[in-house]
Amino acid sequence: MEEIKAVFLVSGPDMDVQEIIIGRQGLRVGRGSENNLVLNNREISRQHFRIVWRDDDTYLVEDLNSSNGIWFNDARIPARVAQELHEGDVLRSGPFLFRFVRLQYAASIVVAAPAAALDRPSPLESRPGYVPGLPYDQSSWLQYLPAVYSDSEFMGRFLLIFESIMNPIIWMIDNFDFYLSADTAPQEWLAWMSSWFDLLLLPELPMARQREIVRQLGWLFLRRGTRMGLQRLLELYFDVTPEIVETVPCHFIVRLPLSESKSKLGRELADRLINSQRPAFASYLLEIT
């Protein structure tokens, strides 16, 4: 399996040209210390923008509602609208420039281990009650207390109780925007978001197609009850181009070229989709060709 990385050249005040390599975990840029790349400049917002990886091995840039915005090849992009990046693209954030140099693929190296070692947990994982991602000996929250408590072993262990309870919630809140993005949301959230628009989303659909449907929820909702909206919805579900013909007023025919090689969803699903999208006063006839 190959691991993909994006290579950027970054330049700006008080820094030489630096090469930054972004893996599938992405990159968050801003003035706040919680970011992966901290740029201490008054033109940079606390959380300015992020670069994320998508399942099809492409990278996207998204403005995180920054004050001064992100300039993508000399055009400012709208906030919270991800833009696909290509090699040679240039991003400008305040006085800083990010040039997308290339994509880099590296084959993963797997080192064979003795059979006994494969079943042996690491020393930290073997400790009872270990939670991945949390400190074991003392809480990291000690840094927020007065310095007099920094060497208190009891206080470190006492705070660790609350940190272990609260951190999963904090992790979710800090990354909640990923749950609302069609590119990164879990499958259960995709179905939940589609229910906001009263749109059926079957788990049997390929994941890439589910994400594409959720990306177009707003467009589909605005065109609900129209031939254009119904045609696009059927295209997204069945990956074919339907023919919709109005024969007489308030009656139309939908010709859907389905075959087992293209779809296993069938007539029943097509009927459900058409009934959910057609005007209440209109009748229709579904023809599977």
Short mmCIF file of C-alpha atoms in Angstrom, two decimals:
data_model
loop_
_atom_site.label_atom_id
_atom_site.label_comp_id
_atom_site.label_asym_id
_atom_site.label_seq_id
_atom_site.Cartn_x
_atom_site.Cartn_y
_atom_site.Cartn_z
CA MET A 1 0.00 0.00 0.00
CA GLU A 2 1.36 3.40 -0.96
CA GLU A 3 1.26 6.37 1.37
CA ILE A 4 0.55 9.70 -0.31
CA LYS A 5 2.02 13.03 0.81
CA ALA A 6 1.80 16.58 -0.49
CA VAL A 7 4.95 18.69 -0.60
CA PHE A 8 4.63 22.48 -0.11
CA LEU A 9 7.22 25.27 -0.11
CA VAL A 10 6.37 27.93 2.48
CA SER A 11 7.86 31.41 2.66
CA GLY A 12 7.10 34.49 4.71
CA PRO A 13 8.37 37.00 7.30
CA ASP A 14 11.05 35.79 9.71
CA MET A 15 11.39 32.46 7.95
CA ASP A 16 13.42 31.06 5.11
CA VAL A 17 11.76 28.98 2.42
CA GLN A 18 10.75 25.78 4.12
CA GLU A 19 9.51 22.49 2.76
CA ILE A 20 6.42 21.10 4.47
CA ILE A 21 5.21 17.57 3.84
CA ILE A 22 1.54 16.93 4.55
CA GLY A 23 0.29 13.38 4.95
CA ARG A 24 -3.23 12.01 5.15
CA GLN A 25 -3.71 13.60 8.56
CA GLY A 26 -3.76 17.04 6.90
CA LEU A 27 -2.52 20.39 8.22
CA ARG A 28 -4.18 23.15 10.25
CA VAL A 29 -2.61 26.62 10.09
CA GLY A 30 -3.21 29.59 12.38
CA ARG A 31 -1.90 31.83 15.12
CA GLY A 32 -3.11 29.64 17.99
CA SER A 33 -0.82 27.11 19.60
CA GLU A 34 -3.28 24.28 18.88
CA ASN A 35 -2.49 24.38 15.14
CA ASN A 36 -0.04 22.08 13.37
CA LEU A 37 1.69 25.10 11.83
CA VAL A 38 1.75 28.20 14.06
CA LEU A 39 2.25 31.53 12.24
CA ASN A 40 2.60 34.33 14.78
CA ASN A 41 1.49 37.25 12.64
CA ARG A 42 -1.27 39.79 13.17
CA GLU A 43 -2.71 39.07 9.71
CA ILE A 44 -3.21 35.42 10.62
CA SER A 45 -6.35 34.37 12.52
CA ARG A 46 -6.23 32.01 15.47
CA GLN A 47 -7.55 29.24 13.20
CA HIS A 48 -6.92 30.46 9.66
CA PHE A 49 -7.13 27.56 7.21
CA ARG A 50 -6.56 23.87 6.82
CA ILE A 51 -5.42 21.43 4.14
CA VAL A 52 -7.15 18.04 4.19
CA TRP A 53 -6.70 14.79 2.32
CA ARG A 54 -9.62 13.18 0.47
CA ASP A 55 -10.25 9.48 -0.22
CA ASP A 56 -9.42 9.81 -3.93
CA ASP A 57 -5.84 10.94 -3.08
CA THR A 58 -6.45 14.63 -3.63
CA TYR A 59 -5.89 17.53 -1.24
CA LEU A 60 -8.30 20.35 -0.44
CA VAL A 61 -7.81 23.78 1.13
CA GLU A 62 -10.51 25.33 3.32
CA ASP A 63 -10.75 28.80 4.87
CA LEU A 64 -11.75 28.46 8.55
CA ASN A 65 -13.69 31.75 8.66
CA SER A 66 -10.45 33.73 8.90
CA SER A 67 -10.51 37.53 9.06
CA ASN A 68 -8.17 38.19 6.12
CA GLY A 69 -9.06 35.13 4.06
CA ILE A 70 -7.12 32.77 1.82
CA TRP A 71 -6.03 33.71 -1.69
CA PHE A 72 -5.96 30.75 -4.05
CA ASN A 73 -4.03 31.59 -7.23
CA ASP A 74 -4.81 35.32 -6.74
CA ALA A 75 -8.54 34.75 -6.08
CA ARG A 76 -10.02 34.79 -2.60
CA ILE A 77 -11.96 31.62 -1.77
CA PRO A 78 -15.22 31.68 0.22
CA ALA A 79 -15.09 30.55 3.84
CA ARG A 80 -15.89 26.91 4.59
CA VAL A 81 -15.96 25.96 0.89
CA ALA A 82 -13.16 23.49 0.20
CA GLN A 83 -11.16 23.93 -3.01
CA GLU A 84 -9.24 21.13 -4.71
CA LEU A 85 -5.48 21.66 -4.98
CA HIS A 86 -3.27 20.77 -7.92
CA GLU A 87 0.47 20.83 -8.37
CA GLY A 88 1.67 24.38 -9.04
CA ASP A 89 -1.17 26.08 -7.13
CA VAL A 90 -0.21 28.93 -4.79
CA LEU A 91 -1.96 29.85 -1.55
CA ARG A 92 -1.48 33.22 0.15
CA SER A 93 -2.35 33.70 3.80
CA GLY A 94 -1.45 37.21 4.94
CA PRO A 95 2.26 37.65 4.11
CA PHE A 96 2.87 33.89 3.79
CA LEU A 97 2.98 31.94 0.53
CA PHE A 98 2.31 28.18 0.19
CA ARG A 99 3.31 26.68 -3.15
CA PHE A 100 2.07 23.16 -3.91
CA VAL A 101 5.15 21.52 -5.41
CA ARG A 102 4.24 17.88 -5.95
CA LEU A 103 2.52 14.74 -4.73
CA GLN A 104 4.83 12.16 -3.28
CA TYR A 105 4.11 8.45 -3.05
CA ALA A 106 6.06 6.20 -0.76
CA ALA A 107 5.53 2.48 -0.49
CA SER A 108 4.96 1.36 3.06
CA ILE A 109 7.79 -0.78 4.45
CA VAL A 110 6.69 -3.74 6.53
CA VAL A 111 9.35 -5.36 8.72
CA ALA A 112 8.62 -8.93 9.69
CA ALA A 113 8.64 -9.54 13.42
CA PRO A 114 8.93 -12.81 15.31
CA ALA A 115 5.56 -14.48 15.80
CA ALA A 116 5.81 -14.15 19.58
CA ALA A 117 6.46 -10.41 19.31
CA LEU A 118 3.33 -9.85 17.22
CA ASP A 119 1.10 -10.88 20.10
CA ARG A 120 3.09 -9.07 22.75
CA PRO A 121 1.66 -5.61 23.71
CA SER A 122 3.95 -2.64 24.17
CA PRO A 123 4.98 -1.84 27.78
CA LEU A 124 2.55 1.10 27.88
CA GLU A 125 -0.36 -0.83 26.36
CA SER A 126 0.16 -3.67 28.83
CA ARG A 127 -0.60 -1.39 31.77
CA PRO A 128 -4.15 -1.85 33.11
CA GLY A 129 -6.58 0.96 32.21
CA TYR A 130 -4.38 2.43 29.45
CA VAL A 131 -6.29 4.77 27.09
CA PRO A 132 -4.50 5.58 23.78
CA GLY A 133 -3.82 9.30 23.40
CA LEU A 134 -3.79 10.08 27.12
CA PRO A 135 -0.77 10.58 29.38
CA TYR A 136 -0.31 7.76 31.87
CA ASP A 137 1.63 9.13 34.85
CA GLN A 138 0.14 12.61 35.27
CA SER A 139 -2.38 14.91 33.63
CA SER A 140 -1.37 17.38 30.96
CA TRP A 141 -3.83 19.81 32.57
CA LEU A 142 -1.21 20.67 35.20
CA GLN A 143 0.11 23.30 32.80
CA TYR A 144 -3.04 25.36 33.37
CA LEU A 145 -2.60 25.46 37.17
CA PRO A 146 -0.31 27.76 39.16
CA ALA A 147 3.32 26.66 39.11
CA VAL A 148 3.16 25.56 42.75
CA TYR A 149 1.14 22.50 41.65
CA SER A 150 3.48 21.45 38.81
CA ASP A 151 5.47 19.04 41.00
CA SER A 152 2.48 17.62 42.87
CA GLU A 153 2.27 13.92 42.07
CA PHE A 154 -1.16 13.63 43.68
CA MET A 155 -2.59 16.57 41.74
CA GLY A 156 -1.24 15.15 38.47
CA ARG A 157 -2.91 11.78 39.09
CA PHE A 158 -6.12 13.41 40.40
CA LEU A 159 -6.54 15.61 37.31
CA LEU A 160 -5.84 12.61 35.09
CA ILE A 161 -9.15 11.11 36.21
CA PHE A 162 -11.07 14.06 34.79
CA GLU A 163 -8.87 14.34 31.72
CA SER A 164 -9.55 10.70 30.81
CA ILE A 165 -13.31 11.36 31.12
CA MET A 166 -13.40 14.66 29.24
CA ASN A 167 -10.79 14.16 26.51
CA PRO A 168 -12.92 12.01 24.17
CA ILE A 169 -15.54 14.77 24.26
CA ILE A 170 -12.89 17.46 23.71
CA TRP A 171 -11.44 15.54 20.76
CA MET A 172 -14.87 15.34 19.16
CA ILE A 173 -15.61 19.05 19.71
CA ASP A 174 -12.21 20.12 18.36
CA ASN A 175 -12.78 18.12 15.18
CA PHE A 176 -16.55 18.50 14.89
CA ASP A 177 -16.26 20.21 11.50
CA PHE A 178 -14.98 16.91 10.08
CA TYR A 179 -18.29 15.29 11.03
CA LEU A 180 -20.19 17.88 8.97
CA SER A 181 -18.07 17.60 5.83
CA ALA A 182 -19.15 15.24 3.07
CA ASP A 183 -15.48 14.40 2.48
CA THR A 184 -14.66 13.23 6.00
CA ALA A 185 -17.93 12.44 7.84
CA PRO A 186 -18.51 8.83 9.02
CA GLN A 187 -21.08 6.83 7.08
CA GLU A 188 -23.70 7.14 9.84
CA TRP A 189 -23.39 10.93 9.73
CA LEU A 190 -23.87 10.98 5.97
CA ALA A 191 -27.26 9.28 6.38
CA TRP A 192 -28.13 11.63 9.24
CA MET A 193 -27.30 14.75 7.22
CA SER A 194 -29.30 13.51 4.24
CA SER A 195 -32.30 13.07 6.55
CA TRP A 196 -32.24 16.84 7.19
CA PHE A 197 -33.33 17.21 3.56
CA ASP A 198 -35.71 14.22 3.64
CA LEU A 199 -33.48 12.39 1.19
CA LEU A 200 -33.01 8.63 1.25
CA LEU A 201 -29.39 7.45 1.49
CA LEU A 202 -28.88 3.70 1.37
CA PRO A 203 -25.83 2.13 3.05
CA GLU A 204 -25.59 -0.29 0.08
CA LEU A 205 -24.41 2.55 -2.14
CA PRO A 206 -20.63 2.85 -2.69
CA MET A 207 -19.11 5.26 -0.19
CA ALA A 208 -17.83 7.60 -2.92
CA ARG A 209 -21.36 7.91 -4.33
CA GLN A 210 -22.85 8.54 -0.87
CA ARG A 211 -20.40 11.38 -0.31
CA GLU A 212 -21.21 12.88 -3.71
CA ILE A 213 -24.94 12.83 -2.91
CA VAL A 214 -24.33 14.61 0.40
CA ARG A 215 -22.13 17.21 -1.34
CA GLN A 216 -25.08 18.06 -3.61
CA LEU A 217 -27.83 18.02 -0.96
CA GLY A 218 -28.38 21.77 -1.16
CA TRP A 219 -28.50 21.77 -4.95
CA LEU A 220 -30.95 18.84 -4.99
CA PHE A 221 -33.17 20.37 -2.32
CA LEU A 222 -33.53 23.65 -4.22
CA ARG A 223 -34.58 21.72 -7.35
CA ARG A 224 -36.92 19.27 -5.68
CA GLY A 225 -40.00 18.60 -7.81
CA THR A 226 -38.25 19.56 -11.06
CA ARG A 227 -37.14 17.36 -13.94
CA MET A 228 -33.54 18.56 -13.50
CA GLY A 229 -33.47 17.64 -9.81
CA LEU A 230 -35.03 14.19 -10.34
CA GLN A 231 -32.70 13.41 -13.22
CA ARG A 232 -29.60 14.32 -11.22
CA LEU A 233 -30.77 12.32 -8.20
CA LEU A 234 -31.31 9.19 -10.30
CA GLU A 235 -27.90 9.67 -11.91
CA LEU A 236 -26.25 9.82 -8.49
CA TYR A 237 -28.01 6.68 -7.26
CA PHE A 238 -27.81 4.44 -10.32
CA ASP A 239 -24.79 5.87 -12.18
CA VAL A 240 -26.81 6.02 -15.41
CA THR A 241 -28.49 8.85 -17.31
CA PRO A 242 -32.30 8.56 -17.17
CA GLU A 243 -34.68 9.96 -19.76
CA ILE A 244 -37.63 11.96 -18.39
CA VAL A 245 -40.38 12.86 -20.84
CA GLU A 246 -43.62 14.73 -20.13
CA THR A 247 -46.23 13.13 -22.40
CA VAL A 248 -49.36 15.00 -21.28
CA PRO A 249 -49.83 17.72 -18.65
CA CYS A 250 -49.15 16.41 -15.14
CA HIS A 251 -47.88 13.03 -16.38
CA PHE A 252 -44.34 11.99 -17.24
CA ILE A 253 -42.37 8.89 -18.16
CA VAL A 254 -39.03 7.96 -16.60
CA ARG A 255 -36.90 5.61 -18.71
CA LEU A 256 -34.10 4.18 -16.57
CA PRO A 257 -31.46 2.02 -18.34
CA LEU A 258 -30.69 -0.42 -15.54
CA SER A 259 -28.77 -3.66 -15.77
CA GLU A 260 -27.22 -5.99 -13.22
CA SER A 261 -23.77 -4.90 -14.27
CA LYS A 262 -24.59 -1.26 -13.45
CA SER A 263 -26.85 -1.51 -10.43
CA LYS A 264 -28.54 -3.98 -8.10
CA LEU A 265 -30.81 -1.43 -6.49
CA GLY A 266 -33.76 -2.06 -8.80
CA ARG A 267 -37.21 -0.79 -9.59
CA GLU A 268 -38.45 -0.55 -6.00
CA LEU A 269 -35.80 2.00 -5.05
CA ALA A 270 -36.38 3.99 -8.25
CA ASP A 271 -40.09 4.17 -7.42
CA ARG A 272 -39.32 5.40 -3.90
CA LEU A 273 -37.01 8.11 -5.20
CA ILE A 274 -39.41 9.31 -7.88
CA ASN A 275 -42.35 9.39 -5.47
CA SER A 276 -40.35 11.41 -2.98
CA GLN A 277 -39.34 14.00 -5.61
CA ARG A 278 -42.32 14.33 -7.97
CA PRO A 279 -44.97 17.04 -7.50
CA ALA A 280 -48.00 15.73 -5.61
CA PHE A 281 -50.35 16.49 -8.53
CA ALA A 282 -48.23 14.64 -11.13
CA SER A 283 -48.38 10.97 -12.09
CA TYR A 284 -45.63 8.98 -13.77
CA LEU A 285 -44.70 5.74 -15.46
CA LEU A 286 -41.35 4.04 -14.79
CA GLU A 287 -39.80 2.06 -17.63
CA ILE A 288 -36.70 -0.07 -16.92
CA THR A 289 -34.75 -0.54 -20.14
#
